[in-house]
Coordinates of C-alpha atoms and ligand atoms in Angstrom, one line a residue:
X290 CA 174.4 -171.4 54.0
X291 CA 176.7 -173.7 56.2
X292 CA 174.7 -173.0 59.7
X293 CA 176.6 -173.1 62.7
X294 CA 176.0 -176.1 65.7
X295 CA 176.7 -173.6 68.3
X296 CA 175.7 -169.7 68.2
X297 CA 176.3 -167.4 71.1
X298 CA 175.0 -164.4 71.5
X299 CA 176.0 -160.5 74.2
X300 CA 172.8 -159.0 74.4
X301 CA 173.8 -155.9 74.2
X302 CA 172.2 -152.1 74.3
X303 CA 169.1 -152.5 76.4
X304 CA 170.2 -149.5 78.2
X305 CA 170.9 -147.2 75.6
X306 CA 167.7 -148.1 73.3
X307 CA 166.0 -147.8 76.6
X308 CA 167.4 -144.3 77.4
X309 CA 167.2 -143.0 73.4
X310 CA 163.4 -143.4 73.9
X311 CA 163.3 -142.0 77.3
X312 CA 162.7 -144.5 79.2
X313 CA 163.6 -146.5 82.3
X314 CA 166.5 -149.0 81.5
X315 CA 164.1 -152.0 82.5
X316 CA 161.6 -151.2 79.2
X317 CA 165.4 -152.2 77.5
X318 CA 165.4 -155.5 78.7
X319 CA 161.8 -156.0 78.7
X320 CA 162.0 -155.8 74.7
X321 CA 165.0 -157.1 75.3
X322 CA 163.4 -160.7 76.2
X323 CA 161.2 -160.9 73.3
X324 CA 163.9 -160.3 71.0
X325 CA 165.6 -163.1 72.5
X326 CA 162.2 -165.5 72.0
X327 CA 162.2 -164.9 68.3
X328 CA 166.2 -165.7 68.3
X329 CA 165.2 -168.9 69.4
X330 CA 162.1 -169.4 66.7
X331 CA 164.6 -168.5 64.0
X332 CA 167.0 -170.6 65.3
X333 CA 165.0 -173.8 65.3
X334 CA 163.9 -173.0 61.9
X335 CA 168.2 -172.7 60.9
X336 CA 168.6 -176.1 62.8
X337 CA 171.3 -174.2 64.9
X338 CA 171.9 -177.4 67.8
X339 CA 173.1 -174.9 70.7
X340 CA 171.9 -171.1 70.9
X341 CA 173.3 -169.1 73.8
X342 CA 172.2 -165.8 75.3
X343 CA 174.4 -164.0 78.2
X344 CA 171.6 -162.8 80.3
X345 CA 173.5 -161.8 83.8
X346 CA 176.8 -161.7 84.5
X347 CA 178.8 -161.8 87.7
X348 CA 179.5 -158.5 86.7
X349 CA 176.4 -157.0 87.1
X350 CA 175.5 -157.4 90.2
X351 CA 176.9 -153.6 90.9
X352 CA 173.4 -152.2 88.6
X353 CA 171.2 -150.5 90.8
X354 CA 169.8 -152.8 93.3
X355 CA 166.0 -152.1 91.3
X356 CA 167.9 -153.3 87.9
X357 CA 169.0 -156.3 89.4
X358 CA 166.2 -157.2 90.9
X359 CA 164.1 -156.4 87.7
X360 CA 166.5 -159.5 85.6
X361 CA 166.1 -162.0 88.3
X362 CA 162.8 -161.4 88.2
X363 CA 162.7 -161.6 84.6
X364 CA 164.4 -164.7 84.6
X365 CA 161.6 -166.4 86.9
X366 CA 158.6 -164.8 83.9
X367 CA 160.6 -165.9 81.0
X368 CA 160.6 -169.5 81.9
X369 CA 156.8 -169.3 82.4
X370 CA 156.0 -167.6 80.0
X371 CA 158.5 -169.6 77.8
X372 CA 157.8 -172.5 79.2
X373 CA 155.0 -173.8 76.3
X374 CA 157.3 -173.3 73.1
X375 CA 160.2 -175.4 75.0
X376 CA 157.7 -178.0 75.0
X377 CA 156.4 -177.8 71.5
X378 CA 159.1 -177.2 70.0
X379 CA 161.4 -179.9 71.7
X380 CA 163.9 -177.3 73.3
X381 CA 166.3 -178.3 75.9
X382 CA 167.7 -175.4 78.9
X383 CA 170.5 -175.7 80.6
X384 CA 171.6 -172.7 82.4
X385 CA 174.9 -171.8 82.8
X386 CA 176.3 -169.9 85.9
X387 CA 177.8 -170.3 89.4
X388 CA 174.1 -171.0 91.5
X389 CA 176.0 -169.4 94.9
X390 CA 174.4 -166.2 95.2
X391 CA 171.1 -166.5 93.7
X392 CA 167.8 -166.6 95.5
X393 CA 166.1 -169.4 96.4
X394 CA 163.1 -168.4 94.0
X395 CA 165.6 -168.2 91.0
X396 CA 167.7 -171.6 91.9
X397 CA 164.3 -173.3 92.2
X398 CA 162.9 -172.2 88.7
X399 CA 166.9 -173.0 87.6
X400 CA 166.0 -176.8 88.6
X401 CA 162.6 -176.8 87.7
X402 CA 163.8 -175.7 83.4
X403 CA 166.0 -177.9 83.5
X404 CA 164.4 -181.0 85.0
X405 CA 161.2 -180.4 82.9
X406 CA 163.0 -180.2 79.9
X407 CA 166.0 -182.6 80.1
X408 CA 164.4 -185.1 77.4
X409 CA 164.1 -182.3 75.0
X410 CA 166.6 -182.8 71.5
X411 CA 165.5 -180.7 69.0
X412 CA 167.9 -177.4 70.5
X413 CA 169.4 -176.7 73.4
X414 CA 168.7 -173.4 74.8
X415 CA 171.4 -172.2 77.3
X416 CA 171.1 -169.3 79.4
X417 CA 174.4 -168.5 81.2
X418 CA 172.8 -166.3 84.1
X419 CA 175.3 -165.5 87.3
X420 CA 178.2 -166.0 84.2
X421 CA 181.3 -165.0 84.4
X422 CA 184.6 -166.8 82.2
X423 CA 187.1 -166.1 84.5
X424 CA 185.3 -167.5 87.4
X425 CA 184.0 -170.7 85.8
X426 CA 187.6 -171.3 85.2
X427 CA 188.3 -170.8 88.6
X428 CA 186.2 -173.1 89.9
X429 CA 186.9 -176.0 87.6
X430 CA 190.6 -175.0 89.1
X431 CA 189.1 -175.4 92.6
X432 CA 186.9 -178.5 92.1
X433 CA 190.6 -180.6 89.9
X434 CA 192.5 -178.7 93.6
X435 CA 190.0 -180.8 96.0
X436 CA 190.0 -184.0 94.2
X437 CA 193.8 -183.8 94.1
X438 CA 193.7 -183.5 98.2
X439 CA 191.6 -186.2 98.0
X440 CA 194.4 -188.3 96.6
X441 CA 192.8 -188.8 92.8
X442 CA 195.1 -188.3 90.5
X443 CA 194.6 -185.8 87.5
X444 CA 196.7 -185.2 84.5
X445 CA 195.9 -182.2 83.2
X446 CA 194.9 -181.9 79.2
X447 CA 192.9 -179.6 77.6
X448 CA 190.3 -182.3 77.0
X449 CA 190.2 -183.0 80.5
X450 CA 190.1 -179.7 82.0
X451 CA 186.8 -179.0 80.0
X452 CA 184.7 -181.6 81.8
X453 CA 185.2 -179.5 84.8
X454 CA 183.7 -176.4 83.3
X455 CA 180.3 -175.9 83.7
X456 CA 178.7 -177.6 81.2
X457 CA 181.3 -179.9 79.3
X458 CA 179.2 -181.2 77.1
X459 CA 177.7 -178.1 75.1
X460 CA 180.2 -178.1 72.2
X461 CA 182.1 -175.0 71.9
X462 CA 180.5 -172.0 69.9
X463 CA 180.8 -171.7 66.4
X464 CA 179.7 -168.4 66.1
X465 CA 179.8 -165.2 68.9
X466 CA 177.8 -162.6 68.4
X467 CA 177.6 -159.0 69.9
X468 CA 175.9 -156.1 69.2
X469 CA 175.8 -152.4 69.8
X470 CA 178.7 -151.7 69.1
X471 CA 181.0 -152.7 71.6
X472 CA 184.1 -154.9 70.2
X473 CA 185.1 -157.6 73.1
X474 CA 183.8 -160.4 75.3
X475 CA 183.2 -159.0 78.4
X476 CA 184.1 -161.9 80.4
X477 CA 181.8 -164.8 78.2
X478 CA 182.9 -168.4 77.6
X479 CA 186.6 -167.3 77.7
X480 CA 188.3 -171.0 77.7
X481 CA 185.3 -172.1 75.2
X482 CA 185.8 -169.1 72.5
X483 CA 189.6 -169.5 71.6
X484 CA 188.8 -171.1 68.4
X485 CA 184.5 -169.2 67.7
X486 CA 184.1 -166.9 65.1
X487 CA 183.1 -163.3 66.3
X488 CA 180.7 -161.1 64.6
X489 CA 180.0 -157.6 65.8
X490 CA 177.1 -155.5 64.8
X491 CA 175.8 -152.0 65.7
X492 CA 172.4 -153.1 66.2
X493 CA 171.2 -153.0 69.7
X494 CA 169.9 -155.8 71.5
X495 CA 166.0 -154.5 71.5
X496 CA 166.4 -153.4 67.3
X497 CA 167.9 -157.3 66.5
X498 CA 165.9 -158.2 63.7
X499 CA 165.9 -161.4 61.6
X500 CA 167.8 -159.5 58.9
X501 CA 170.6 -159.3 61.5
X502 CA 170.6 -162.2 62.2
X503 CA 171.1 -164.1 59.3
X504 CA 173.5 -161.3 57.9
X505 CA 175.9 -162.7 61.1
X506 CA 174.7 -166.2 60.0
X507 CA 175.8 -165.6 56.5
X508 CA 179.0 -164.2 57.3
X509 CA 180.4 -167.2 59.3
X510 CA 179.4 -168.9 56.2
X511 CA 181.9 -167.1 54.0
X512 CA 184.6 -167.7 56.9
X513 CA 187.6 -170.3 56.8
X514 CA 188.3 -171.9 60.0
X515 CA 191.6 -173.4 60.2
X516 CA 192.0 -174.7 64.2
X517 CA 195.4 -173.4 63.8
X518 CA 196.4 -175.7 60.5
X519 CA 196.8 -174.8 56.6
X520 CA 193.6 -174.5 54.3
X521 CA 192.7 -176.6 52.4
X522 CA 193.2 -175.5 48.9
Ligands
FPP637 C1 172.4 -155.5 78.5 O1 172.8 -154.4 78.0 C2 172.2 -156.6 78.2 C3 171.8 -157.3 79.9 C4 173.0 -157.0 81.0 C5 170.8 -158.0 80.3 C6 169.7 -158.9 78.7 C7 169.0 -159.6 79.3 C8 168.0 -159.5 78.2 C9 167.7 -159.6 76.8 C10 166.5 -160.4 78.8 C11 166.9 -162.1 79.0 C12 167.2 -162.5 80.3 C13 166.7 -163.0 81.1 C14 166.9 -162.7 82.5 C15 166.6 -165.0 80.6 P1 172.9 -153.2 79.0 O2 172.3 -153.1 79.9 O3 174.4 -153.1 79.3 O4 172.9 -152.1 78.0 P2 173.6 -151.0 77.7 O5 175.3 -151.1 77.7 O6 173.5 -150.2 77.0 O7 173.6 -150.4 78.9

């Protein structure tokens, strides 16, 4: 199988999973966090180099206060809970998103997990948190305007522009998976997904299994990527 170097996942359907069971939405997120833990393990087994998980979007602030608070705390708990696995498997963590607007305790964990794992090199796990693709592009434009105002000459090419994104050294995702049957990107990696292969499954995120993951990778494996060029044969 051809293994994608970078897989990004929109982990959707936690709320519906909980609702179908008559449970509060947060139970779906709890279970979803466990599935994310499993996905890290499957990715390590397959030799995937970068795994990105959309965990909290800049639009998620619109949710009820209790749910937002729960997701903030889940971020902190997950970092604490997963530290052992990260060390054992040499996984580097990077957080993708806007620091502005996040509570102090979340920012502290953000810095802590990045610092503690920065020398690990087996895989990079990217947690998109307080992330929005359009905001990322606006933030990049704002940085460029700032530099130009300070007298720097910026010649805009695609390569130069990407250096102003939040994580310029991370390669674009080869495969984006979205669960729960929705077929849209919802402001995820807008710049980076230009040539990504997309895979949609009806499975709700808390029910996502290794078999589902392998099915997505297998589908990717069979696709021919031309990046606007012509096929070889
Ligand atoms: C989308 O489902 C899911 C989220 C907004 C949160 C995803 C979080 C996790 C899977 C846990 C990992 C979390 C952290 C903080 C690392 P939804 O709530 O939109 O589901 P619905 O569409 O069925 O309502």
